[in-house]
Coordinates of C-alpha atoms in Angstrom, one line a residue:
Chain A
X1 CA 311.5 -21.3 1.9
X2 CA 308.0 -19.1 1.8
X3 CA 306.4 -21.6 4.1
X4 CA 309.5 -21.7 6.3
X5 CA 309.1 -17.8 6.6
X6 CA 305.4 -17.5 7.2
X7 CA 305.0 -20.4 9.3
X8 CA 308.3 -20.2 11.3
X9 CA 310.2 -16.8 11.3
X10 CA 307.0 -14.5 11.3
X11 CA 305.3 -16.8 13.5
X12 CA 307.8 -16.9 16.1
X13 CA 308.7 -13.0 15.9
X14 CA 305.1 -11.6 15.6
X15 CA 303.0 -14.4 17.2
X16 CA 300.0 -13.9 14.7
X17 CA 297.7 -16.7 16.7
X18 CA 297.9 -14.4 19.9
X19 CA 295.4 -12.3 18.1
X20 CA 294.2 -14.4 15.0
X21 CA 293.4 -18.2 15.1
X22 CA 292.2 -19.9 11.3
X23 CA 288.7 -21.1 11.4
X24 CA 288.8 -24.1 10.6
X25 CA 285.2 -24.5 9.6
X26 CA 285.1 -21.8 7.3
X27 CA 288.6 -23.4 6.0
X28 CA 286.6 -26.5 5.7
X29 CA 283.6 -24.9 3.5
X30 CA 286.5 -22.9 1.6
X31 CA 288.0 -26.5 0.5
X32 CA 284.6 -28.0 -0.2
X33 CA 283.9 -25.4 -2.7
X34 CA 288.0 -24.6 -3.9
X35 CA 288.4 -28.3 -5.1
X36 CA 285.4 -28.5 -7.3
X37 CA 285.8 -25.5 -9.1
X38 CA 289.6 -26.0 -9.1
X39 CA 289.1 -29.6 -10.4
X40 CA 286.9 -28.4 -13.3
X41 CA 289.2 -25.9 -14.6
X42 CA 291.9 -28.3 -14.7
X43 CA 290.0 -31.0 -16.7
X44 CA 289.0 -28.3 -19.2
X45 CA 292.7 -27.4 -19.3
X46 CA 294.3 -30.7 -19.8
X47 CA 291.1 -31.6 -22.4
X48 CA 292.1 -28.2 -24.5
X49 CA 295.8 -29.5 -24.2
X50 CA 295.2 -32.7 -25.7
X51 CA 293.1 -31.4 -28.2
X52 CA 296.2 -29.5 -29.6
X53 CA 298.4 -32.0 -29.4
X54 CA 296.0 -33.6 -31.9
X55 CA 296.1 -31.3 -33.6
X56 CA 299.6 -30.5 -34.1
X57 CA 299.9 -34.4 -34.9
X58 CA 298.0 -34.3 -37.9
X59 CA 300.5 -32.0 -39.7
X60 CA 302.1 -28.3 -39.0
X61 CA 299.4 -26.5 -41.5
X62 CA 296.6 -28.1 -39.4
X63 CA 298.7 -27.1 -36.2
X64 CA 299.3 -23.4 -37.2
X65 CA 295.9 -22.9 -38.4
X66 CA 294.6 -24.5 -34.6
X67 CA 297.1 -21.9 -32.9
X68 CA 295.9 -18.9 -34.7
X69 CA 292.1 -19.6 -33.9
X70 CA 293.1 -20.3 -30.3
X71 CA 294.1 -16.8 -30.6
X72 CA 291.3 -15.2 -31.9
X73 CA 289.0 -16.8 -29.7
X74 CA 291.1 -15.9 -26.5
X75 CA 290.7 -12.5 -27.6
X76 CA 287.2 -12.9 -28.5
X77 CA 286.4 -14.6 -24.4
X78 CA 287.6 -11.0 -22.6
X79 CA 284.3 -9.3 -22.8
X80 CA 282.5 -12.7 -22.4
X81 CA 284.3 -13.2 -19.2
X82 CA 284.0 -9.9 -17.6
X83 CA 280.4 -10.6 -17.6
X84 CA 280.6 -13.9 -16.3
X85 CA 282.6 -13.0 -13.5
X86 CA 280.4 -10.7 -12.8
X87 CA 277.7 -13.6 -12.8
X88 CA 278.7 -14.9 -9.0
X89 CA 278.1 -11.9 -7.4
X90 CA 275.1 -11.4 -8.4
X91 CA 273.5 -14.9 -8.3
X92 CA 275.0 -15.6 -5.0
X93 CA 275.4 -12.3 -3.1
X94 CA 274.2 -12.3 0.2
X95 CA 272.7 -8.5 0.3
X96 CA 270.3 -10.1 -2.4
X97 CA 266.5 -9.7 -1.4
X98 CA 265.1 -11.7 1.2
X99 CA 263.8 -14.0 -0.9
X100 CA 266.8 -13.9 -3.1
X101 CA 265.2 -14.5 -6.6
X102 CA 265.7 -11.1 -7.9
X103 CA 269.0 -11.3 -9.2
X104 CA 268.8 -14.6 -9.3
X105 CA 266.2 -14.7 -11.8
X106 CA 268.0 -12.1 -13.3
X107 CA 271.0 -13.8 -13.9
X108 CA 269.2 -16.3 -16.1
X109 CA 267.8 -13.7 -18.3
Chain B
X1 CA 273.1 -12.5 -17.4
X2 CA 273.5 -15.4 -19.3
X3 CA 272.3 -14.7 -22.7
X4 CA 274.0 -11.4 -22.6
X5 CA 277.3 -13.5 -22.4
X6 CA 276.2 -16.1 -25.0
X7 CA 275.1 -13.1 -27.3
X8 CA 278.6 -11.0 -26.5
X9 CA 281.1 -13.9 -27.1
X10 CA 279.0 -15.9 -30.1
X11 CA 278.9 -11.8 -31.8
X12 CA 282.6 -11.2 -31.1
X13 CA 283.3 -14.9 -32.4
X14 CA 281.2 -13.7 -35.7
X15 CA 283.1 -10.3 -36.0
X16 CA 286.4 -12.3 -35.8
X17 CA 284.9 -14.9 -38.7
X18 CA 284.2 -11.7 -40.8
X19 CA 287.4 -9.9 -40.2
X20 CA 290.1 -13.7 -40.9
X21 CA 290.7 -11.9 -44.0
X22 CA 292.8 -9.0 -42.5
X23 CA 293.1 -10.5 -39.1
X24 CA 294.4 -14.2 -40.0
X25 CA 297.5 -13.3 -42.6
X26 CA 299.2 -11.0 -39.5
X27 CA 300.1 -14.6 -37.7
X28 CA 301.9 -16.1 -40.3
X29 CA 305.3 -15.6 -42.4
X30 CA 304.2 -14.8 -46.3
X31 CA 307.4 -16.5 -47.2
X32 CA 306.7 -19.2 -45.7
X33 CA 305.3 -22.0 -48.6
X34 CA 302.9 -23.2 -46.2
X35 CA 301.6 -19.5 -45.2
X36 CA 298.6 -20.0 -47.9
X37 CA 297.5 -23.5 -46.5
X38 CA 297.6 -22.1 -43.2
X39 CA 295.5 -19.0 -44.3
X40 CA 292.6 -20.8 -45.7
X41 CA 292.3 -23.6 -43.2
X42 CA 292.2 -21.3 -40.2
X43 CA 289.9 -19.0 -42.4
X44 CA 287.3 -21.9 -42.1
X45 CA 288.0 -23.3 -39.0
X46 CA 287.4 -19.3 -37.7
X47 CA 283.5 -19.9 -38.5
X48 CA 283.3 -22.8 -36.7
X49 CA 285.0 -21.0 -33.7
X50 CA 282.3 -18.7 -34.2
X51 CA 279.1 -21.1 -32.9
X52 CA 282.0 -22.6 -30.7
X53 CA 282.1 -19.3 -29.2
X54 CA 278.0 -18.9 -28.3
X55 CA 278.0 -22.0 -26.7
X56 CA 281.3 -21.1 -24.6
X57 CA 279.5 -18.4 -23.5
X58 CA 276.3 -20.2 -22.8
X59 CA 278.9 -22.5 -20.8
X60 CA 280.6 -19.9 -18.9
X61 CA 278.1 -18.2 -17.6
X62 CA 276.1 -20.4 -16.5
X63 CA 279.1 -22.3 -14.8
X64 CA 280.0 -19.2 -13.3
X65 CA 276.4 -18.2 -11.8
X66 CA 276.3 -21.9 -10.7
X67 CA 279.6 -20.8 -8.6
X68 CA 277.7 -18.0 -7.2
X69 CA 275.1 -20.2 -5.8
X70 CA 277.8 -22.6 -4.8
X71 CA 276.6 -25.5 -6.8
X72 CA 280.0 -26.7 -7.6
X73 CA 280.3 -30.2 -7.5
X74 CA 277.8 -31.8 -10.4
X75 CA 278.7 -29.4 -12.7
X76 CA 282.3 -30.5 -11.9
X77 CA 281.4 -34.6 -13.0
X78 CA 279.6 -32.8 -15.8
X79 CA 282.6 -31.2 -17.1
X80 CA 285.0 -34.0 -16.5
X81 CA 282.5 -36.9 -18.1
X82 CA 281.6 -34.8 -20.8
X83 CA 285.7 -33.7 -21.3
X84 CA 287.1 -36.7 -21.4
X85 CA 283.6 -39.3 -21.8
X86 CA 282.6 -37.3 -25.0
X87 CA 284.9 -34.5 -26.3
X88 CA 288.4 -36.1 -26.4
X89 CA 286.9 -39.5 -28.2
X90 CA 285.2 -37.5 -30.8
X91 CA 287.6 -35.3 -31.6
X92 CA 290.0 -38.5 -31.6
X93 CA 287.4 -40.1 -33.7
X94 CA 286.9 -37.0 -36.1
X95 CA 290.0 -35.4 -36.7
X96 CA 292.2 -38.9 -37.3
X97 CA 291.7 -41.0 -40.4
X98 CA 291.9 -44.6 -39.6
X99 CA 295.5 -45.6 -38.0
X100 CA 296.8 -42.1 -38.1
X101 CA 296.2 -41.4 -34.2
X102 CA 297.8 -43.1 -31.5
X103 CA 295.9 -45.7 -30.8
X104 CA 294.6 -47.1 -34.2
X105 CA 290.9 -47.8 -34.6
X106 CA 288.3 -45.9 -36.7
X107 CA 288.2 -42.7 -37.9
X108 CA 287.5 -40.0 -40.3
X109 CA 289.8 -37.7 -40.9
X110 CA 288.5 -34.6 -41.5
X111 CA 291.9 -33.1 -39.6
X112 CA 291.7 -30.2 -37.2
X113 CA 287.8 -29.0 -39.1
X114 CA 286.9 -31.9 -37.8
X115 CA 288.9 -31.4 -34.1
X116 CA 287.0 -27.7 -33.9
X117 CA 283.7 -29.5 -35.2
X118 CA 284.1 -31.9 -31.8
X119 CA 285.1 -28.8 -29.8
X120 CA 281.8 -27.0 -30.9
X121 CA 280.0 -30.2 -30.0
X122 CA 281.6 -30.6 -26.3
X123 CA 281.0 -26.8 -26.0
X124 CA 277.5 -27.4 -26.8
X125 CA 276.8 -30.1 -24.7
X126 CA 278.6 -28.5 -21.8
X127 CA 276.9 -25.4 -21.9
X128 CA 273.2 -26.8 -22.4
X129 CA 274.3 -29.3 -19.8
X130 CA 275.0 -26.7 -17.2
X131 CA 272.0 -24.1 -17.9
X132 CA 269.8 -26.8 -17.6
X133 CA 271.3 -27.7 -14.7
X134 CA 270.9 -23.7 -13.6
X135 CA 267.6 -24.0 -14.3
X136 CA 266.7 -27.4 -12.7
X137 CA 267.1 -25.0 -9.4
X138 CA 269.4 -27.5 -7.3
X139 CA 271.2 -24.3 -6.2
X140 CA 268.0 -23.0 -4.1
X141 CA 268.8 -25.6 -1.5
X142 CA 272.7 -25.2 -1.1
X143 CA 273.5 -22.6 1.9
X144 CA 276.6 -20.6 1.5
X145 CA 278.6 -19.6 4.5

């Protein structure tokens, strides 16, 4: 239905290409990069989820006691991965130095 | 960068180890029989999360500055080889005593300690993985845009 609307209603009412054609290089180096980084969550994912169902198989004390660290630690990543995400930015961001190895070099400190 | 996110996470992960006392008996029913059980496994398990959680860090952010650079796709086999080459196995291996998984074959059975001690392991290798990865410099060559 979503796709139906973008692609066919608005497309046909506001003619969006008139103005705006996708790039479909810079589609291209968007997919190169997605897939990788999508790929790697996702086998982290389904490794943590098979990791509990092991656990849970052993017994419902082992299973409760996994669930409540899962917890803690998710609370314990926030801070962790604020300043991660804050990590790509500054190894990879364009208005670096000319040389870009300041922040860079940073970034491994 | 990256040891301020090891050093953040792995000191959070050792402020929750020290606070399981009051923190870990809010998640479970008192009345329930098993509540003690519960109680003092995840009270252990906790410390282990606790080096689990330096490595995560050490993990994340250099996974994450790889990203940056756009150095995406080794540390992608890196994750999935180690995931399911090394980590699942193990913990298969450690947490199972012999025909209690799946699958039958050998194991330990050390339960879920040992399932967290295999997580601490994959995080480990993971993370040492990818910063030397960060460090072997591959990214320098990769143009973004």
């Amino acid at each position: 239905m979503a796709m139906f609307l973008v692609f066919r209603v608005d497309a046909a009412r506001l003619r969006p290409t008139l103005t705006w054609r996708p790039r479909l290089g810079a589609v291209w180096r968007q997919v190169k990069l997605g897939v990788p980084m999508a790929a790697t969550g996702s086998a982290d994912l389904l490794a943590a989820a098979l990791f509990q169902i092991m656990q849970v198989r052993i017994g419902a004390v082992d299973g409760a006691a996994t669930q409540i660290v899962m917890v803690a630690t998710s609370i314990a990543y926030m801070p962790g991965i604020g300043l991660a995400l804050a990590a790509p930015p500054w190894s990879g961001s364009p208005s670096a130095p000319a040389t870009r190895t300041g922040p860079r070099a940073s970034a491994t400190g | 960068m990256i040891a301020l996110v090891s050093l953040s996470m792995g000191g959070l992960g050792l402020l929750m180890a020290l606070a399981g006392p009051w923190l870990v008996p809010l998640f479970v029913n008192a009345d329930d029989p098993n509540a003690p059980l519960v109680v003092a496994l995840a009270l252990k398990l906790l410390w282990i999360a606790a080096l689990y959680q330096f490595t995560d860090g050490l993990n994340f952010s250099s996974s994450f500055c790889l990203r940056g650079a756009g150095d995406v796709h080794v540390p992608a086999v890196l994750v999935f080889s180690l995931g399911f080459g090394v980590f699942l196995p193990l913990t298969y291996l450690l947490t199972f005593a012999p025909g209690q998984g799946w699958f039958g074959g050998p194991g330990f059975g050390f339960g879920s300690m040992g399932g967290w001690s295999a997580l601490a392991t994959y995080s480990m290798l993971v993370g040492v993985a990818l910063m030397l990865r960060w460090r072997h410099g591959a990214w320098r060559r990769i143009k973004l845009g």
